[in-house]
Amino acid sequence: MPELPEVEVLVRHLGPLLKGKTIRAVEVRRPGILEPTSPERFRRSLRHATFTEVSRRGKYLLFHLRSEARTRKKRSFVLLGHLGMTGRMYLSPHKAELPKHTPLIIDLGNERFVFEDTRYFGRLTLDTSALEQLGPEPLHEEFTVELLTKLLARSVQPIKVKLLDQSLIAGVGNIYASEALFRSGIWPGTPARALTPVQVKKLWRSIRRVLTEAIKSGSTVPLNFSGEGKRDGLLYFGRNADTPKSYEERLRVYDRQGKPCVSCGDPVSRIVQAARSTFYCMHCQAEP
DNA sequence: CACCATGTTCCTTG
DNA sequence: CCAAGGAACATGGT
């Protein structure tokens, strides 16, 4: 469930549940997801540590912990999480059956923290160096039109590909990149530096709007993070009974190839850029 | 068997 | 050094 909004909603959900909980034991079933941290070091650091806070940076989850070792002095550290393509994290009763692909389980006493990840692309590690390369948070005040203009000024890369660059803007992924460009009426193949000032401003607004709206739809709805059901917690596939809008209504172009554009009725196109699908409307996002 | 999938990193080539 | 493209990672759905 990976882009910025999904991670943000998950962080808001997990924060209150984990705060103050102490780790009793750690079971590593797939050491690869800890890399480059060794399972030994991982277990040693986490055992007896207490969660103090959960926050987010781009698509990363930051679990803030404090080790309470009596013998040694207290020390704060961060456990960095990433959901990859298929990762999920939730609390679950001990008696609940674990899913087939569960790389890591943390025993919290009364319940356990489960990291489920079918494709094992996700991470839970003590190495936080990945954060250093991230660009600005698109929803923070520091992300201004002027900053976006500067970031796009020299590049000839297609704007859609640029939006996926985490060192440019942190948290935008393949779905919301297509969505933001559709809302801005910009052709995905436009070289970044060829965008007009008006287009940059529209794009800036659209990025913030699609992310904010996605967070809102996830936050106002009682999402089910219990771990039952395949797609629970995925905002774009959300289908809770109380969901105000179905995912078809929430996403305007993504995965809608051949279906009528919600704006003009022309069929939505699919192209491949940097080996990823891009969805757009040839009429509403015309090539200049 | 084919192709596709919300992500990131590494390698090659220019 | 940079940009661009592709493969790799691993598993499942259609």
mmCIF file of C-alpha atoms (C1' of nucleotides) in Angstrom:
data_model
loop_
_atom_site.group_PDB
_atom_site.id
_atom_site.type_symbol
_atom_site.label_atom_id
_atom_site.label_comp_id
_atom_site.label_asym_id
_atom_site.label_seq_id
_atom_site.Cartn_x
_atom_site.Cartn_y
_atom_site.Cartn_z
ATOM 1 C CA MET A 1 0.000 0.000 0.000
ATOM 2 C CA PRO A 2 2.758 2.326 -0.851
ATOM 3 C CA GLU A 3 2.560 5.994 -1.818
ATOM 4 C CA LEU A 4 2.746 8.987 0.513
ATOM 5 C CA PRO A 5 -0.964 9.127 1.435
ATOM 6 C CA GLU A 6 -1.163 5.436 2.275
ATOM 7 C CA VAL A 7 1.946 5.658 4.430
ATOM 8 C CA GLU A 8 0.635 8.799 6.126
ATOM 9 C CA VAL A 9 -2.662 7.128 7.003
ATOM 10 C CA LEU A 10 -0.849 4.059 8.277
ATOM 11 C CA VAL A 11 1.453 6.182 10.429
ATOM 12 C CA ARG A 12 -1.507 7.983 11.981
ATOM 13 C CA HIS A 13 -3.102 4.632 12.633
ATOM 14 C CA LEU A 14 -0.049 2.923 14.136
ATOM 15 C CA GLY A 15 1.239 5.852 16.207
ATOM 16 C CA PRO A 16 -1.336 5.729 19.016
ATOM 17 C CA LEU A 17 -1.353 1.927 19.020
ATOM 18 C CA LEU A 18 2.407 1.546 19.362
ATOM 19 C CA LYS A 19 3.274 4.469 21.611
ATOM 20 C CA GLY A 20 4.456 3.170 24.976
ATOM 21 C CA LYS A 21 4.547 -0.470 23.884
ATOM 22 C CA THR A 22 7.688 -2.430 24.679
ATOM 23 C CA ILE A 23 9.181 -5.079 22.422
ATOM 24 C CA ARG A 24 9.411 -8.491 24.070
ATOM 25 C CA ALA A 25 10.854 -10.477 21.200
ATOM 26 C CA VAL A 26 11.557 -10.291 17.489
ATOM 27 C CA GLU A 27 11.124 -13.095 14.993
ATOM 28 C CA VAL A 28 12.955 -12.610 11.721
ATOM 29 C CA ARG A 29 11.715 -14.985 9.063
ATOM 30 C CA ARG A 30 13.293 -13.284 6.089
ATOM 31 C CA PRO A 31 16.586 -11.580 6.984
ATOM 32 C CA GLY A 32 16.758 -9.910 3.574
ATOM 33 C CA ILE A 33 14.219 -7.275 4.561
ATOM 34 C CA LEU A 34 16.569 -5.999 7.305
ATOM 35 C CA GLU A 35 19.504 -5.329 5.025
ATOM 36 C CA PRO A 36 22.062 -4.048 5.571
ATOM 37 C CA THR A 37 21.333 -4.642 9.273
ATOM 38 C CA SER A 38 22.196 -8.137 10.502
ATOM 39 C CA PRO A 39 19.476 -10.166 12.245
ATOM 40 C CA GLU A 40 21.671 -10.339 15.358
ATOM 41 C CA ARG A 41 22.131 -6.617 15.634
ATOM 42 C CA PHE A 42 18.484 -6.054 14.800
ATOM 43 C CA ARG A 43 17.252 -8.319 17.576
ATOM 44 C CA ARG A 44 19.762 -6.977 20.080
ATOM 45 C CA SER A 45 18.719 -3.370 19.424
ATOM 46 C CA LEU A 46 14.982 -3.966 19.449
ATOM 47 C CA ARG A 47 14.569 -6.274 22.404
ATOM 48 C CA HIS A 48 13.247 -4.360 25.434
ATOM 49 C CA ALA A 49 12.998 -1.139 23.410
ATOM 50 C CA THR A 50 9.864 1.007 23.704
ATOM 51 C CA PHE A 51 8.046 2.834 20.908
ATOM 52 C CA THR A 52 7.956 6.573 21.561
ATOM 53 C CA GLU A 53 6.571 7.845 18.262
ATOM 54 C CA VAL A 54 5.794 6.931 14.651
ATOM 55 C CA SER A 55 6.383 9.438 11.861
ATOM 56 C CA ARG A 56 6.780 9.587 8.100
ATOM 57 C CA ARG A 57 9.264 10.900 5.544
ATOM 58 C CA GLY A 58 8.305 10.401 1.895
ATOM 59 C CA LYS A 59 7.195 6.777 1.673
ATOM 60 C CA TYR A 60 9.249 5.767 4.694
ATOM 61 C CA LEU A 61 7.884 5.029 8.155
ATOM 62 C CA LEU A 62 10.018 6.091 11.100
ATOM 63 C CA PHE A 63 9.528 4.095 14.283
ATOM 64 C CA HIS A 64 11.151 6.050 17.102
ATOM 65 C CA LEU A 65 12.326 3.791 19.895
ATOM 66 C CA ARG A 66 14.033 4.130 23.245
ATOM 67 C CA SER A 67 16.023 1.270 24.638
ATOM 68 C CA GLU A 68 15.407 0.764 28.343
ATOM 69 C CA ALA A 69 18.323 -1.503 29.114
ATOM 70 C CA ARG A 70 18.993 -1.176 32.852
ATOM 71 C CA THR A 71 22.620 -2.070 32.566
ATOM 72 C CA ARG A 72 23.396 0.410 29.883
ATOM 73 C CA LYS A 73 22.283 3.967 29.482
ATOM 74 C CA LYS A 74 19.107 4.798 27.619
ATOM 75 C CA ARG A 75 19.420 5.464 23.974
ATOM 76 C CA SER A 76 17.009 6.631 21.288
ATOM 77 C CA PHE A 77 17.091 5.301 17.772
ATOM 78 C CA VAL A 78 14.978 4.994 14.645
ATOM 79 C CA LEU A 79 13.716 1.881 12.944
ATOM 80 C CA LEU A 80 13.114 2.670 9.291
ATOM 81 C CA GLY A 81 10.269 0.979 7.452
ATOM 82 C CA HIS A 82 9.285 0.861 3.787
ATOM 83 C CA LEU A 83 6.336 -1.038 2.356
ATOM 84 C CA GLY A 84 7.792 -1.676 -1.081
ATOM 85 C CA MET A 85 4.947 -2.663 -3.403
ATOM 86 C CA THR A 86 2.964 -5.063 -1.263
ATOM 87 C CA GLY A 87 3.984 -4.445 2.327
ATOM 88 C CA ARG A 88 1.493 -4.100 5.179
ATOM 89 C CA MET A 89 2.016 -3.469 8.863
ATOM 90 C CA TYR A 90 -0.553 -4.014 11.568
ATOM 91 C CA LEU A 91 -1.181 -5.264 15.076
ATOM 92 C CA SER A 92 -2.690 -8.673 15.429
ATOM 93 C CA PRO A 93 -3.715 -11.015 18.271
ATOM 94 C CA HIS A 94 -1.315 -13.868 19.010
ATOM 95 C CA LYS A 95 -3.898 -16.442 18.146
ATOM 96 C CA ALA A 96 -4.563 -14.976 14.695
ATOM 97 C CA GLU A 97 -3.021 -16.976 11.905
ATOM 98 C CA LEU A 98 -0.043 -15.384 10.172
ATOM 99 C CA PRO A 99 -0.175 -14.796 6.424
ATOM 100 C CA LYS A 100 1.978 -16.839 4.093
ATOM 101 C CA HIS A 101 4.510 -14.099 3.443
ATOM 102 C CA THR A 102 5.427 -12.591 6.781
ATOM 103 C CA PRO A 103 9.081 -11.555 6.890
ATOM 104 C CA LEU A 104 8.995 -10.198 10.442
ATOM 105 C CA ILE A 105 6.957 -10.407 13.646
ATOM 106 C CA ILE A 106 7.455 -8.285 16.758
ATOM 107 C CA ASP A 107 6.077 -9.597 20.043
ATOM 108 C CA LEU A 108 4.555 -6.759 22.058
ATOM 109 C CA GLY A 109 3.175 -8.818 24.893
ATOM 110 C CA ASN A 110 -0.585 -8.605 24.556
ATOM 111 C CA GLU A 111 -0.444 -8.596 20.785
ATOM 112 C CA ARG A 112 2.045 -8.632 17.988
ATOM 113 C CA PHE A 113 3.182 -6.303 15.267
ATOM 114 C CA VAL A 114 3.082 -8.052 11.902
ATOM 115 C CA PHE A 115 5.031 -7.059 8.816
ATOM 116 C CA GLU A 116 3.462 -8.831 5.880
ATOM 117 C CA ASP A 117 4.952 -8.486 2.414
ATOM 118 C CA THR A 118 4.168 -10.805 -0.466
ATOM 119 C CA ARG A 119 6.964 -9.669 -2.707
ATOM 120 C CA TYR A 120 9.534 -8.904 -0.010
ATOM 121 C CA PHE A 121 10.420 -5.567 -1.575
ATOM 122 C CA GLY A 122 9.720 -3.817 1.721
ATOM 123 C CA ARG A 123 12.266 -2.991 4.421
ATOM 124 C CA LEU A 124 12.512 -2.710 8.176
ATOM 125 C CA THR A 125 16.030 -1.685 9.048
ATOM 126 C CA LEU A 126 18.280 0.280 11.390
ATOM 127 C CA ASP A 127 20.014 1.864 8.406
ATOM 128 C CA THR A 128 18.455 5.292 7.945
ATOM 129 C CA SER A 129 20.824 6.523 5.238
ATOM 130 C CA ALA A 130 18.088 6.338 2.589
ATOM 131 C CA LEU A 131 16.468 9.395 4.170
ATOM 132 C CA GLU A 132 19.392 11.608 3.264
ATOM 133 C CA GLN A 133 18.653 11.466 -0.430
ATOM 134 C CA LEU A 134 15.008 12.443 -0.208
ATOM 135 C CA GLY A 135 13.684 15.657 -1.697
ATOM 136 C CA PRO A 136 11.235 18.008 0.036
ATOM 137 C CA GLU A 137 7.930 16.897 1.558
ATOM 138 C CA PRO A 138 5.301 17.992 -0.969
ATOM 139 C CA LEU A 139 2.759 18.858 1.718
ATOM 140 C CA HIS A 140 5.093 21.002 3.812
ATOM 141 C CA GLU A 141 5.287 24.753 3.569
ATOM 142 C CA GLU A 142 8.828 24.657 2.244
ATOM 143 C CA PHE A 143 7.536 23.031 -0.948
ATOM 144 C CA THR A 144 6.673 26.195 -2.838
ATOM 145 C CA VAL A 145 5.984 26.883 -6.506
ATOM 146 C CA GLU A 146 9.348 28.630 -6.627
ATOM 147 C CA LEU A 147 11.077 25.529 -5.287
ATOM 148 C CA LEU A 148 9.321 23.237 -7.772
ATOM 149 C CA THR A 149 10.249 25.621 -10.581
ATOM 150 C CA LYS A 150 13.881 25.457 -9.506
ATOM 151 C CA LEU A 151 13.812 21.667 -9.233
ATOM 152 C CA LEU A 152 12.496 21.274 -12.774
ATOM 153 C CA ALA A 153 14.499 24.052 -14.385
ATOM 154 C CA ARG A 154 17.355 22.127 -15.981
ATOM 155 C CA SER A 155 16.039 18.651 -16.628
ATOM 156 C CA VAL A 156 14.969 17.385 -20.024
ATOM 157 C CA GLN A 157 13.477 14.232 -18.529
ATOM 158 C CA PRO A 158 9.744 13.703 -19.125
ATOM 159 C CA ILE A 159 7.822 15.309 -16.284
ATOM 160 C CA LYS A 160 6.116 12.022 -15.371
ATOM 161 C CA VAL A 161 9.496 10.359 -14.841
ATOM 162 C CA LYS A 162 10.684 13.366 -12.837
ATOM 163 C CA LEU A 163 7.740 13.083 -10.466
ATOM 164 C CA LEU A 164 8.804 9.557 -9.538
ATOM 165 C CA ASP A 165 12.287 10.767 -8.552
ATOM 166 C CA GLN A 166 12.284 10.642 -4.738
ATOM 167 C CA SER A 167 15.289 12.955 -4.541
ATOM 168 C CA LEU A 168 13.186 15.615 -6.257
ATOM 169 C CA ILE A 169 9.934 15.275 -4.325
ATOM 170 C CA ALA A 170 9.507 12.655 -1.601
ATOM 171 C CA GLY A 171 6.459 10.420 -1.666
ATOM 172 C CA VAL A 172 4.893 10.712 -5.126
ATOM 173 C CA GLY A 173 4.586 7.319 -6.832
ATOM 174 C CA ASN A 174 3.263 5.917 -10.072
ATOM 175 C CA ILE A 175 -0.428 6.357 -9.286
ATOM 176 C CA TYR A 176 -0.418 9.904 -7.989
ATOM 177 C CA ALA A 177 2.060 11.040 -10.653
ATOM 178 C CA SER A 178 -0.484 10.173 -13.363
ATOM 179 C CA GLU A 179 -3.289 11.669 -11.298
ATOM 180 C CA ALA A 180 -1.458 14.958 -10.691
ATOM 181 C CA LEU A 181 -0.598 15.366 -14.378
ATOM 182 C CA PHE A 182 -4.178 14.691 -15.396
ATOM 183 C CA ARG A 183 -5.456 17.331 -13.006
ATOM 184 C CA SER A 184 -2.914 19.781 -14.390
ATOM 185 C CA GLY A 185 -3.738 19.024 -18.023
ATOM 186 C CA ILE A 186 -0.072 18.351 -18.745
ATOM 187 C CA TRP A 187 1.193 15.810 -21.277
ATOM 188 C CA PRO A 188 3.338 13.287 -19.352
ATOM 189 C CA GLY A 189 6.085 13.397 -21.991
ATOM 190 C CA THR A 190 6.741 17.123 -21.570
ATOM 191 C CA PRO A 191 10.424 17.743 -20.808
ATOM 192 C CA ALA A 192 10.550 19.094 -17.252
ATOM 193 C CA ARG A 193 12.256 22.333 -18.214
ATOM 194 C CA ALA A 194 9.737 22.986 -20.993
ATOM 195 C CA LEU A 195 6.855 23.480 -18.566
ATOM 196 C CA THR A 196 5.501 27.026 -18.593
ATOM 197 C CA PRO A 197 5.224 28.951 -15.312
ATOM 198 C CA VAL A 198 1.455 28.471 -15.467
ATOM 199 C CA GLN A 199 1.874 24.719 -15.886
ATOM 200 C CA VAL A 200 4.324 24.469 -12.997
ATOM 201 C CA LYS A 201 1.881 26.273 -10.770
ATOM 202 C CA LYS A 202 -0.969 23.970 -11.836
ATOM 203 C CA LEU A 203 1.225 20.933 -11.260
ATOM 204 C CA TRP A 204 2.275 22.177 -7.832
ATOM 205 C CA ARG A 205 -1.343 22.645 -6.840
ATOM 206 C CA SER A 206 -2.367 19.279 -8.306
ATOM 207 C CA ILE A 207 0.352 17.343 -6.499
ATOM 208 C CA ARG A 208 -0.745 18.788 -3.188
ATOM 209 C CA ARG A 209 -4.401 18.319 -3.984
ATOM 210 C CA VAL A 210 -4.260 14.648 -5.019
ATOM 211 C CA LEU A 211 -2.126 13.757 -1.993
ATOM 212 C CA THR A 212 -4.242 15.733 0.454
ATOM 213 C CA GLU A 213 -7.494 14.323 -0.867
ATOM 214 C CA ALA A 214 -6.163 10.777 -0.699
ATOM 215 C CA ILE A 215 -5.096 11.253 2.914
ATOM 216 C CA LYS A 216 -8.458 12.732 3.746
ATOM 217 C CA SER A 217 -10.392 9.866 2.209
ATOM 218 C CA GLY A 218 -8.253 7.459 4.194
ATOM 219 C CA SER A 219 -8.515 9.365 7.427
ATOM 220 C CA THR A 220 -12.223 9.986 7.481
ATOM 221 C CA VAL A 221 -12.998 6.391 6.715
ATOM 222 C CA PRO A 222 -12.626 3.699 9.372
ATOM 223 C CA LEU A 223 -10.013 1.713 7.498
ATOM 224 C CA ASN A 224 -9.549 -1.888 8.355
ATOM 225 C CA PHE A 225 -5.921 -2.583 9.161
ATOM 226 C CA SER A 226 -6.636 -5.817 10.959
ATOM 227 C CA GLY A 227 -4.912 -7.827 8.308
ATOM 228 C CA GLU A 228 -7.964 -9.638 7.034
ATOM 229 C CA GLY A 229 -8.911 -8.977 3.485
ATOM 230 C CA LYS A 230 -6.469 -8.391 0.710
ATOM 231 C CA ARG A 231 -6.787 -4.779 -0.127
ATOM 232 C CA ASP A 232 -7.892 -3.219 3.115
ATOM 233 C CA GLY A 233 -5.958 -0.078 3.780
ATOM 234 C CA LEU A 234 -5.296 0.616 0.146
ATOM 235 C CA LEU A 235 -6.855 3.988 -0.387
ATOM 236 C CA TYR A 236 -7.220 3.621 -4.092
ATOM 237 C CA PHE A 237 -8.820 0.210 -3.778
ATOM 238 C CA GLY A 238 -10.781 1.113 -0.693
ATOM 239 C CA ARG A 239 -14.198 -0.443 -0.685
ATOM 240 C CA ASN A 240 -15.339 -0.232 2.889
ATOM 241 C CA ALA A 241 -19.092 0.064 3.296
ATOM 242 C CA ASP A 242 -18.620 3.595 4.577
ATOM 243 C CA THR A 243 -16.240 4.716 1.870
ATOM 244 C CA PRO A 244 -17.749 7.905 0.451
ATOM 245 C CA LYS A 245 -16.366 7.280 -2.997
ATOM 246 C CA SER A 246 -15.299 4.102 -4.720
ATOM 247 C CA TYR A 247 -11.815 3.881 -6.102
ATOM 248 C CA GLU A 248 -13.134 4.358 -9.623
ATOM 249 C CA GLU A 249 -14.358 7.753 -8.568
ATOM 250 C CA ARG A 250 -11.255 8.667 -6.628
ATOM 251 C CA LEU A 251 -8.734 7.891 -9.346
ATOM 252 C CA ARG A 252 -9.437 9.747 -12.537
ATOM 253 C CA VAL A 253 -6.966 8.184 -14.985
ATOM 254 C CA TYR A 254 -4.816 5.554 -13.281
ATOM 255 C CA ASP A 255 -5.601 2.030 -14.507
ATOM 256 C CA ARG A 256 -8.409 3.389 -16.692
ATOM 257 C CA GLN A 257 -6.909 2.548 -20.082
ATOM 258 C CA GLY A 258 -9.616 2.528 -22.761
ATOM 259 C CA LYS A 259 -12.265 3.815 -20.387
ATOM 260 C CA PRO A 260 -13.826 7.217 -21.036
ATOM 261 C CA CYS A 261 -11.982 10.233 -19.667
ATOM 262 C CA VAL A 262 -14.011 11.614 -16.759
ATOM 263 C CA SER A 263 -13.610 15.057 -18.243
ATOM 264 C CA CYS A 264 -14.098 14.726 -22.033
ATOM 265 C CA GLY A 265 -15.175 11.132 -22.651
ATOM 266 C CA ASP A 266 -12.294 10.214 -24.950
ATOM 267 C CA PRO A 267 -10.621 6.882 -24.149
ATOM 268 C CA VAL A 268 -7.805 7.052 -21.610
ATOM 269 C CA SER A 269 -4.380 6.129 -23.035
ATOM 270 C CA ARG A 270 -1.615 4.043 -21.533
ATOM 271 C CA ILE A 271 2.040 4.552 -22.424
ATOM 272 C CA VAL A 272 5.260 3.236 -20.896
ATOM 273 C CA GLN A 273 7.834 5.644 -19.491
ATOM 274 C CA ALA A 274 10.961 4.510 -17.670
ATOM 275 C CA ALA A 275 9.476 0.998 -17.688
ATOM 276 C CA ARG A 276 6.366 2.131 -15.765
ATOM 277 C CA SER A 277 2.797 2.627 -16.967
ATOM 278 C CA THR A 278 1.516 6.148 -17.434
ATOM 279 C CA PHE A 279 -2.182 6.835 -17.929
ATOM 280 C CA TYR A 280 -3.400 10.058 -19.488
ATOM 281 C CA CYS A 281 -6.004 11.609 -21.740
ATOM 282 C CA MET A 282 -4.691 12.590 -25.188
ATOM 283 C CA HIS A 283 -7.331 15.264 -25.462
ATOM 284 C CA CYS A 284 -7.130 16.867 -22.011
ATOM 285 C CA GLN A 285 -3.355 16.440 -21.787
ATOM 286 C CA ALA A 286 -2.450 17.203 -25.398
ATOM 287 C CA GLU A 287 1.121 17.073 -26.636
ATOM 288 C CA PRO A 288 2.208 20.627 -27.419
ATOM 289 C "C1'" DC B 1 3.217 -19.335 -21.410
ATOM 290 C "C1'" DA B 2 2.358 -14.237 -21.783
ATOM 291 C "C1'" DC B 3 2.071 -9.859 -19.511
ATOM 292 C "C1'" DC B 4 1.085 -6.918 -15.700
ATOM 293 C "C1'" DA B 5 1.636 -4.971 -10.768
ATOM 294 C "C1'" DT B 6 1.479 0.930 -5.507
ATOM 295 C "C1'" DG B 7 9.113 0.547 -5.438
ATOM 296 C "C1'" DT B 8 14.114 1.038 -5.205
ATOM 297 C "C1'" DT B 9 18.787 0.036 -6.509
ATOM 298 C "C1'" DC B 10 22.374 -1.393 -9.322
ATOM 299 C "C1'" DC B 11 24.619 -1.865 -13.737
ATOM 300 C "C1'" DT B 12 25.664 -0.597 -18.396
ATOM 301 C "C1'" DT B 13 25.947 2.573 -22.087
ATOM 302 C "C1'" DG B 14 26.493 7.012 -24.032
ATOM 303 C "C1'" DC C 1 30.177 13.549 -13.263
ATOM 304 C "C1'" DC C 2 25.310 12.988 -15.406
ATOM 305 C "C1'" DA C 3 21.270 10.934 -17.977
ATOM 306 C "C1'" DA C 4 18.706 7.092 -19.684
ATOM 307 C "C1'" DG C 5 17.410 2.476 -20.088
ATOM 308 C "C1'" DG C 6 17.149 -1.985 -18.448
ATOM 309 C "C1'" DA C 7 17.454 -5.673 -15.226
ATOM 310 C "C1'" DA C 8 17.112 -7.346 -10.759
ATOM 311 C "C1'" DC C 9 14.762 -8.270 -6.478
ATOM 312 C "C1'" DA C 10 10.121 -12.013 -5.630
ATOM 313 C "C1'" DT C 11 5.416 -13.368 -5.912
ATOM 314 C "C1'" DG C 12 0.907 -13.450 -7.568
ATOM 315 C "C1'" DG C 13 -3.151 -12.114 -10.596
ATOM 316 C "C1'" DT C 14 -5.319 -12.289 -15.068
#
